[in-house]
């Protein structure tokens, strides 16, 4: 079973920041928080991941709370092409571990 | 970033036939590859974990004799759906892991008539 909970859907206006929350209250000390997204009929696309510290890359920012029980993915300036299902996944650093996908959040960016 | 390809991207077959799906890591060697299945409006469900040179490990409820997985090299894994039936129609996605990251293929949409 997935170790995360996310809202099933969210809307965001084009050009505004999209803030996608994720709860992972049972996260272990060696587990990372990963974010992927899936645009319709495509494979999942990696966005960002982190352990404790906040992370930023060209796609998004990841804010992890100090107790690591929740996190927020921020798309700073959402575009229509960001409409997708966003998955928050926790996974340990063991090489053989796979990703367990929950239902994710369906983000709709509206013009 | 690393790229994972799948072939074919889309396949339609008759009930009772077998279909092979290829998954390749294009610019890295993947000791471990994963196969997922996704039904409409549902999330990805792991079917099996494939390690190069050894037998795949199947998730509970996935028939190993129906979904044959071969991971013959560090860059290629194949999934064969044997005696396909309409209920096997789904979106099949492979994933390959290098040292640090896990990358997903674009998926193969299988339709069994």
PDB file of C-alpha atoms in Angstrom:
ATOM      1  CA  UNK A   1       0.000   0.000   0.000  1.00  0.00           C
ATOM      2  CA  UNK A   2       1.039   3.565  -0.663  1.00  0.00           C
ATOM      3  CA  UNK A   3       2.492   5.352   2.352  1.00  0.00           C
ATOM      4  CA  UNK A   4       1.231   8.752   1.298  1.00  0.00           C
ATOM      5  CA  UNK A   5      -2.084  10.583   1.127  1.00  0.00           C
ATOM      6  CA  UNK A   6      -2.852  13.311  -1.367  1.00  0.00           C
ATOM      7  CA  UNK A   7      -5.988  15.240  -2.307  1.00  0.00           C
ATOM      8  CA  UNK A   8      -7.621  13.580  -5.304  1.00  0.00           C
ATOM      9  CA  UNK A   9      -7.814  16.734  -7.381  1.00  0.00           C
ATOM     10  CA  UNK A  10      -6.841  20.402  -7.480  1.00  0.00           C
ATOM     11  CA  UNK A  11      -7.318  23.322  -9.828  1.00  0.00           C
ATOM     12  CA  UNK A  12      -4.846  26.089 -10.477  1.00  0.00           C
ATOM     13  CA  UNK A  13      -4.994  29.183 -12.647  1.00  0.00           C
ATOM     14  CA  UNK A  14      -2.456  29.425 -15.422  1.00  0.00           C
ATOM     15  CA  UNK A  15       0.544  31.497 -14.386  1.00  0.00           C
ATOM     16  CA  UNK A  16      -0.088  31.052 -10.687  1.00  0.00           C
ATOM     17  CA  UNK A  17       1.824  28.814  -8.306  1.00  0.00           C
ATOM     18  CA  UNK A  18       0.457  25.316  -7.817  1.00  0.00           C
ATOM     19  CA  UNK A  19       0.987  23.926  -4.327  1.00  0.00           C
ATOM     20  CA  UNK A  20       0.400  20.203  -4.057  1.00  0.00           C
ATOM     21  CA  UNK A  21       0.358  18.750  -0.530  1.00  0.00           C
ATOM     22  CA  UNK A  22       1.307  15.266   0.560  1.00  0.00           C
ATOM     23  CA  UNK A  23       1.066  13.566   3.930  1.00  0.00           C
ATOM     24  CA  UNK A  24       3.542  10.839   4.816  1.00  0.00           C
ATOM     25  CA  UNK A  25       3.229  10.575   8.570  1.00  0.00           C
ATOM     26  CA  UNK A  26       4.782   7.090   8.781  1.00  0.00           C
ATOM     27  CA  UNK A  27       7.926   7.962   6.842  1.00  0.00           C
ATOM     28  CA  UNK A  28      11.103   6.321   8.101  1.00  0.00           C
ATOM     29  CA  UNK A  29      14.418   8.017   8.637  1.00  0.00           C
ATOM     30  CA  UNK A  30      16.022   6.572   5.515  1.00  0.00           C
ATOM     31  CA  UNK A  31      13.071   7.156   3.197  1.00  0.00           C
ATOM     32  CA  UNK A  32      13.097   9.837   0.562  1.00  0.00           C
ATOM     33  CA  UNK A  33      10.117  11.782  -0.725  1.00  0.00           C
ATOM     34  CA  UNK A  34       9.782  11.563  -4.505  1.00  0.00           C
ATOM     35  CA  UNK A  35       7.437  13.380  -6.828  1.00  0.00           C
ATOM     36  CA  UNK A  36       6.496  12.136 -10.269  1.00  0.00           C
ATOM     37  CA  UNK A  37       3.805  13.248 -12.643  1.00  0.00           C
ATOM     38  CA  UNK A  38       1.934  11.470 -15.388  1.00  0.00           C
ATOM     39  CA  UNK A  39       0.451  13.258 -18.322  1.00  0.00           C
ATOM     40  CA  UNK A  40      -2.393  11.375 -19.971  1.00  0.00           C
ATOM     41  CA  UNK A  41      -1.295   8.141 -21.685  1.00  0.00           C
ATOM     42  CA  UNK A  42       2.394   8.691 -20.957  1.00  0.00           C
ATOM     43  CA  UNK A  43       4.842   7.148 -18.523  1.00  0.00           C
ATOM     44  CA  UNK A  44       5.561   8.871 -15.205  1.00  0.00           C
ATOM     45  CA  UNK A  45       8.011  11.739 -15.351  1.00  0.00           C
ATOM     46  CA  UNK A  46      10.446  12.446 -12.522  1.00  0.00           C
ATOM     47  CA  UNK A  47      10.082  15.885 -10.954  1.00  0.00           C
ATOM     48  CA  UNK A  48      12.105  16.102  -7.759  1.00  0.00           C
ATOM     49  CA  UNK A  49      13.036  14.262  -4.608  1.00  0.00           C
ATOM     50  CA  UNK A  50      14.389  15.060  -1.149  1.00  0.00           C
ATOM     51  CA  UNK A  51      15.230  13.626   2.226  1.00  0.00           C
ATOM     52  CA  UNK A  52      15.168  16.417   4.802  1.00  0.00           C
ATOM     53  CA  UNK A  53      16.092  19.698   3.204  1.00  0.00           C
ATOM     54  CA  UNK A  54      14.018  21.698   0.801  1.00  0.00           C
ATOM     55  CA  UNK A  55      14.986  21.123  -2.812  1.00  0.00           C
ATOM     56  CA  UNK A  56      14.623  23.152  -5.976  1.00  0.00           C
ATOM     57  CA  UNK A  57      15.283  22.372  -9.600  1.00  0.00           C
ATOM     58  CA  UNK A  58      14.226  23.766 -12.940  1.00  0.00           C
ATOM     59  CA  UNK A  59      10.803  22.164 -12.686  1.00  0.00           C
ATOM     60  CA  UNK A  60       9.690  22.641  -9.112  1.00  0.00           C
ATOM     61  CA  UNK A  61      10.451  23.153  -5.448  1.00  0.00           C
ATOM     62  CA  UNK A  62       9.946  20.619  -2.706  1.00  0.00           C
ATOM     63  CA  UNK A  63       9.238  21.796   0.810  1.00  0.00           C
ATOM     64  CA  UNK A  64       9.525  19.139   3.525  1.00  0.00           C
ATOM     65  CA  UNK A  65       8.324  19.887   7.035  1.00  0.00           C
ATOM     66  CA  UNK A  66      10.811  19.637   9.854  1.00  0.00           C
ATOM     67  CA  UNK A  67       9.187  16.496  11.252  1.00  0.00           C
ATOM     68  CA  UNK A  68       9.139  15.078   7.670  1.00  0.00           C
ATOM     69  CA  UNK A  69       5.528  14.003   8.034  1.00  0.00           C
ATOM     70  CA  UNK A  70       4.352  16.091   5.125  1.00  0.00           C
ATOM     71  CA  UNK A  71       5.639  17.909   2.100  1.00  0.00           C
ATOM     72  CA  UNK A  72       4.501  20.306  -0.595  1.00  0.00           C
ATOM     73  CA  UNK A  73       5.424  20.341  -4.252  1.00  0.00           C
ATOM     74  CA  UNK A  74       5.422  23.824  -5.712  1.00  0.00           C
ATOM     75  CA  UNK A  75       5.173  24.567  -9.412  1.00  0.00           C
ATOM     76  CA  UNK A  76       5.996  28.279  -9.373  1.00  0.00           C
ATOM     77  CA  UNK A  77       4.263  29.334 -12.571  1.00  0.00           C
ATOM     78  CA  UNK A  78       1.844  26.674 -13.715  1.00  0.00           C
ATOM     79  CA  UNK A  79       1.147  26.290 -17.423  1.00  0.00           C
ATOM     80  CA  UNK A  80      -1.517  24.327 -19.245  1.00  0.00           C
ATOM     81  CA  UNK A  81       1.089  21.659 -19.967  1.00  0.00           C
ATOM     82  CA  UNK A  82       1.421  21.024 -16.236  1.00  0.00           C
ATOM     83  CA  UNK A  83      -2.036  19.455 -16.200  1.00  0.00           C
ATOM     84  CA  UNK A  84      -1.337  15.902 -15.042  1.00  0.00           C
ATOM     85  CA  UNK A  85      -1.639  13.444 -12.177  1.00  0.00           C
ATOM     86  CA  UNK A  86       1.029  14.129  -9.565  1.00  0.00           C
ATOM     87  CA  UNK A  87       2.283  11.281  -7.414  1.00  0.00           C
ATOM     88  CA  UNK A  88       4.017  11.699  -4.065  1.00  0.00           C
ATOM     89  CA  UNK A  89       5.966   8.555  -3.147  1.00  0.00           C
ATOM     90  CA  UNK A  90       8.190   7.649  -0.230  1.00  0.00           C
ATOM     91  CA  UNK A  91      10.896   5.118  -0.785  1.00  0.00           C
ATOM     92  CA  UNK A  92      13.998   3.966   1.011  1.00  0.00           C
ATOM     93  CA  UNK A  93      17.438   4.044  -0.523  1.00  0.00           C
ATOM     94  CA  UNK A  94      17.681   0.278  -0.847  1.00  0.00           C
ATOM     95  CA  UNK A  95      18.648  -0.417  -4.436  1.00  0.00           C
ATOM     96  CA  UNK A  96      15.982  -3.017  -5.089  1.00  0.00           C
ATOM     97  CA  UNK A  97      13.039  -1.075  -3.701  1.00  0.00           C
ATOM     98  CA  UNK A  98      10.343  -0.089  -6.122  1.00  0.00           C
ATOM     99  CA  UNK A  99       7.935   2.818  -6.217  1.00  0.00           C
ATOM    100  CA  UNK A 100       4.467   2.225  -4.787  1.00  0.00           C
ATOM    101  CA  UNK A 101       2.025   4.561  -6.493  1.00  0.00           C
ATOM    102  CA  UNK A 102      -1.044   5.872  -4.749  1.00  0.00           C
ATOM    103  CA  UNK A 103      -3.920   7.515  -6.624  1.00  0.00           C
ATOM    104  CA  UNK A 104      -2.098  10.854  -6.770  1.00  0.00           C
ATOM    105  CA  UNK A 105      -3.525  14.341  -7.260  1.00  0.00           C
ATOM    106  CA  UNK A 106      -5.077  15.273 -10.567  1.00  0.00           C
ATOM    107  CA  UNK A 107      -3.975  18.863 -11.180  1.00  0.00           C
ATOM    108  CA  UNK A 108      -5.959  20.849 -13.705  1.00  0.00           C
ATOM    109  CA  UNK A 109      -4.366  24.114 -14.819  1.00  0.00           C
ATOM    110  CA  UNK A 110      -7.091  26.396 -16.061  1.00  0.00           C
ATOM    111  CA  UNK A 111      -6.656  29.193 -18.617  1.00  0.00           C
TER     112      UNK A 111
ATOM    113  CA  UNK B   1      18.427  12.452 -18.019  1.00  0.00           C
ATOM    114  CA  UNK B   2      18.447   8.760 -18.689  1.00  0.00           C
ATOM    115  CA  UNK B   3      15.967   7.422 -21.186  1.00  0.00           C
ATOM    116  CA  UNK B   4      13.896   4.273 -21.130  1.00  0.00           C
ATOM    117  CA  UNK B   5      12.143   3.171 -24.291  1.00  0.00           C
ATOM    118  CA  UNK B   6       9.355   0.699 -24.907  1.00  0.00           C
ATOM    119  CA  UNK B   7       8.307  -1.062 -28.048  1.00  0.00           C
ATOM    120  CA  UNK B   8       5.695  -1.172 -29.333  1.00  0.00           C
ATOM    121  CA  UNK B   9       3.908   1.911 -28.066  1.00  0.00           C
ATOM    122  CA  UNK B  10       0.564   0.493 -29.009  1.00  0.00           C
ATOM    123  CA  UNK B  11      -0.574  -3.016 -29.945  1.00  0.00           C
ATOM    124  CA  UNK B  12      -3.896  -4.581 -30.796  1.00  0.00           C
ATOM    125  CA  UNK B  13      -4.184  -8.346 -30.817  1.00  0.00           C
ATOM    126  CA  UNK B  14      -6.764 -11.077 -30.955  1.00  0.00           C
ATOM    127  CA  UNK B  15      -7.811 -13.012 -27.893  1.00  0.00           C
ATOM    128  CA  UNK B  16      -5.640 -16.066 -27.362  1.00  0.00           C
ATOM    129  CA  UNK B  17      -2.503 -14.688 -28.968  1.00  0.00           C
ATOM    130  CA  UNK B  18       0.723 -13.713 -27.227  1.00  0.00           C
ATOM    131  CA  UNK B  19       2.239 -10.248 -27.213  1.00  0.00           C
ATOM    132  CA  UNK B  20       5.823  -9.269 -26.402  1.00  0.00           C
ATOM    133  CA  UNK B  21       6.718  -5.833 -25.062  1.00  0.00           C
ATOM    134  CA  UNK B  22      10.326  -4.670 -24.989  1.00  0.00           C
ATOM    135  CA  UNK B  23      11.845  -2.273 -22.497  1.00  0.00           C
ATOM    136  CA  UNK B  24      15.289  -0.802 -23.082  1.00  0.00           C
ATOM    137  CA  UNK B  25      17.479   1.508 -21.054  1.00  0.00           C
ATOM    138  CA  UNK B  26      19.140   3.591 -23.729  1.00  0.00           C
ATOM    139  CA  UNK B  27      22.111   5.203 -22.056  1.00  0.00           C
ATOM    140  CA  UNK B  28      22.645   3.337 -18.831  1.00  0.00           C
ATOM    141  CA  UNK B  29      22.802  -0.181 -17.507  1.00  0.00           C
ATOM    142  CA  UNK B  30      19.888  -1.255 -15.376  1.00  0.00           C
ATOM    143  CA  UNK B  31      20.442  -4.175 -13.046  1.00  0.00           C
ATOM    144  CA  UNK B  32      16.827  -3.941 -11.963  1.00  0.00           C
ATOM    145  CA  UNK B  33      13.775  -3.269 -14.071  1.00  0.00           C
ATOM    146  CA  UNK B  34      10.171  -3.075 -12.963  1.00  0.00           C
ATOM    147  CA  UNK B  35       6.943  -3.774 -14.846  1.00  0.00           C
ATOM    148  CA  UNK B  36       3.751  -1.919 -13.974  1.00  0.00           C
ATOM    149  CA  UNK B  37       0.202  -2.143 -15.246  1.00  0.00           C
ATOM    150  CA  UNK B  38      -2.298   0.702 -15.263  1.00  0.00           C
ATOM    151  CA  UNK B  39      -6.013   0.346 -15.913  1.00  0.00           C
ATOM    152  CA  UNK B  40      -8.100   3.369 -16.970  1.00  0.00           C
ATOM    153  CA  UNK B  41      -8.478   5.996 -14.267  1.00  0.00           C
ATOM    154  CA  UNK B  42      -6.359   3.959 -11.866  1.00  0.00           C
ATOM    155  CA  UNK B  43      -2.827   4.265 -10.580  1.00  0.00           C
ATOM    156  CA  UNK B  44       0.172   2.199 -11.583  1.00  0.00           C
ATOM    157  CA  UNK B  45       0.316  -1.244 -10.019  1.00  0.00           C
ATOM    158  CA  UNK B  46       3.601  -3.116  -9.803  1.00  0.00           C
ATOM    159  CA  UNK B  47       3.488  -6.486 -11.526  1.00  0.00           C
ATOM    160  CA  UNK B  48       7.011  -7.757 -11.125  1.00  0.00           C
ATOM    161  CA  UNK B  49      10.610  -6.869 -10.401  1.00  0.00           C
ATOM    162  CA  UNK B  50      13.184  -8.129 -12.842  1.00  0.00           C
ATOM    163  CA  UNK B  51      16.873  -8.564 -12.126  1.00  0.00           C
ATOM    164  CA  UNK B  52      19.344  -9.191 -14.914  1.00  0.00           C
ATOM    165  CA  UNK B  53      20.218 -12.842 -15.226  1.00  0.00           C
ATOM    166  CA  UNK B  54      17.753 -14.122 -12.666  1.00  0.00           C
ATOM    167  CA  UNK B  55      14.069 -14.954 -12.383  1.00  0.00           C
ATOM    168  CA  UNK B  56      11.618 -12.142 -11.909  1.00  0.00           C
ATOM    169  CA  UNK B  57       9.828 -11.611  -8.623  1.00  0.00           C
ATOM    170  CA  UNK B  58       6.086 -11.310  -9.116  1.00  0.00           C
ATOM    171  CA  UNK B  59       3.640  -9.389  -6.954  1.00  0.00           C
ATOM    172  CA  UNK B  60       0.796 -11.234  -5.321  1.00  0.00           C
ATOM    173  CA  UNK B  61      -2.002 -11.948  -7.736  1.00  0.00           C
ATOM    174  CA  UNK B  62       0.138 -11.679 -10.871  1.00  0.00           C
ATOM    175  CA  UNK B  63       0.389 -14.970 -12.752  1.00  0.00           C
ATOM    176  CA  UNK B  64       3.996 -15.678 -13.625  1.00  0.00           C
ATOM    177  CA  UNK B  65       3.041 -18.191 -16.307  1.00  0.00           C
ATOM    178  CA  UNK B  66       0.852 -15.642 -18.019  1.00  0.00           C
ATOM    179  CA  UNK B  67       3.184 -12.672 -17.799  1.00  0.00           C
ATOM    180  CA  UNK B  68       6.600 -13.961 -18.792  1.00  0.00           C
ATOM    181  CA  UNK B  69       9.480 -11.644 -17.996  1.00  0.00           C
ATOM    182  CA  UNK B  70      12.962 -12.018 -19.401  1.00  0.00           C
ATOM    183  CA  UNK B  71      15.808  -9.729 -18.372  1.00  0.00           C
ATOM    184  CA  UNK B  72      18.564 -11.085 -20.571  1.00  0.00           C
ATOM    185  CA  UNK B  73      20.884  -8.100 -20.517  1.00  0.00           C
ATOM    186  CA  UNK B  74      21.550  -4.951 -18.527  1.00  0.00           C
ATOM    187  CA  UNK B  75      19.691  -2.866 -21.078  1.00  0.00           C
ATOM    188  CA  UNK B  76      16.771  -5.054 -22.124  1.00  0.00           C
ATOM    189  CA  UNK B  77      13.797  -6.620 -20.388  1.00  0.00           C
ATOM    190  CA  UNK B  78      10.807  -8.148 -22.117  1.00  0.00           C
ATOM    191  CA  UNK B  79       7.281  -8.827 -20.940  1.00  0.00           C
ATOM    192  CA  UNK B  80       5.272 -11.408 -22.830  1.00  0.00           C
ATOM    193  CA  UNK B  81       1.556 -11.560 -22.250  1.00  0.00           C
ATOM    194  CA  UNK B  82       0.638 -15.126 -23.140  1.00  0.00           C
ATOM    195  CA  UNK B  83      -2.813 -16.168 -24.332  1.00  0.00           C
ATOM    196  CA  UNK B  84      -4.053 -12.635 -23.977  1.00  0.00           C
ATOM    197  CA  UNK B  85      -7.685 -11.974 -23.124  1.00  0.00           C
ATOM    198  CA  UNK B  86      -9.705  -8.755 -23.215  1.00  0.00           C
ATOM    199  CA  UNK B  87      -9.251  -8.288 -19.462  1.00  0.00           C
ATOM    200  CA  UNK B  88      -5.495  -8.009 -20.098  1.00  0.00           C
ATOM    201  CA  UNK B  89      -6.107  -4.825 -22.045  1.00  0.00           C
ATOM    202  CA  UNK B  90      -4.189  -2.187 -20.157  1.00  0.00           C
ATOM    203  CA  UNK B  91      -1.315   0.300 -20.203  1.00  0.00           C
ATOM    204  CA  UNK B  92       1.945  -1.490 -19.443  1.00  0.00           C
ATOM    205  CA  UNK B  93       4.847   0.612 -18.177  1.00  0.00           C
ATOM    206  CA  UNK B  94       8.395  -0.476 -17.509  1.00  0.00           C
ATOM    207  CA  UNK B  95      10.897   1.248 -15.280  1.00  0.00           C
ATOM    208  CA  UNK B  96      14.643   0.936 -15.021  1.00  0.00           C
ATOM    209  CA  UNK B  97      16.918   1.965 -12.224  1.00  0.00           C
ATOM    210  CA  UNK B  98      20.497   3.108 -12.424  1.00  0.00           C
ATOM    211  CA  UNK B  99      22.618   3.862  -9.394  1.00  0.00           C
ATOM    212  CA  UNK B 100      20.704   6.878  -8.223  1.00  0.00           C
ATOM    213  CA  UNK B 101      17.455   7.280 -10.069  1.00  0.00           C
ATOM    214  CA  UNK B 102      14.533   5.326 -11.460  1.00  0.00           C
ATOM    215  CA  UNK B 103      13.261   6.156 -14.907  1.00  0.00           C
ATOM    216  CA  UNK B 104      10.010   5.170 -16.541  1.00  0.00           C
ATOM    217  CA  UNK B 105       9.276   4.201 -20.098  1.00  0.00           C
ATOM    218  CA  UNK B 106       6.534   5.845 -22.166  1.00  0.00           C
ATOM    219  CA  UNK B 107       4.211   2.869 -21.798  1.00  0.00           C
ATOM    220  CA  UNK B 108       2.623   0.341 -24.139  1.00  0.00           C
ATOM    221  CA  UNK B 109      -1.101   0.317 -24.641  1.00  0.00           C
ATOM    222  CA  UNK B 110      -2.364  -3.220 -25.207  1.00  0.00           C
ATOM    223  CA  UNK B 111      -5.841  -3.810 -26.562  1.00  0.00           C
ATOM    224  CA  UNK B 112      -7.049  -7.393 -26.785  1.00  0.00           C
ATOM    225  CA  UNK B 113     -10.057  -7.927 -28.996  1.00  0.00           C
TER     226      UNK B 113
END
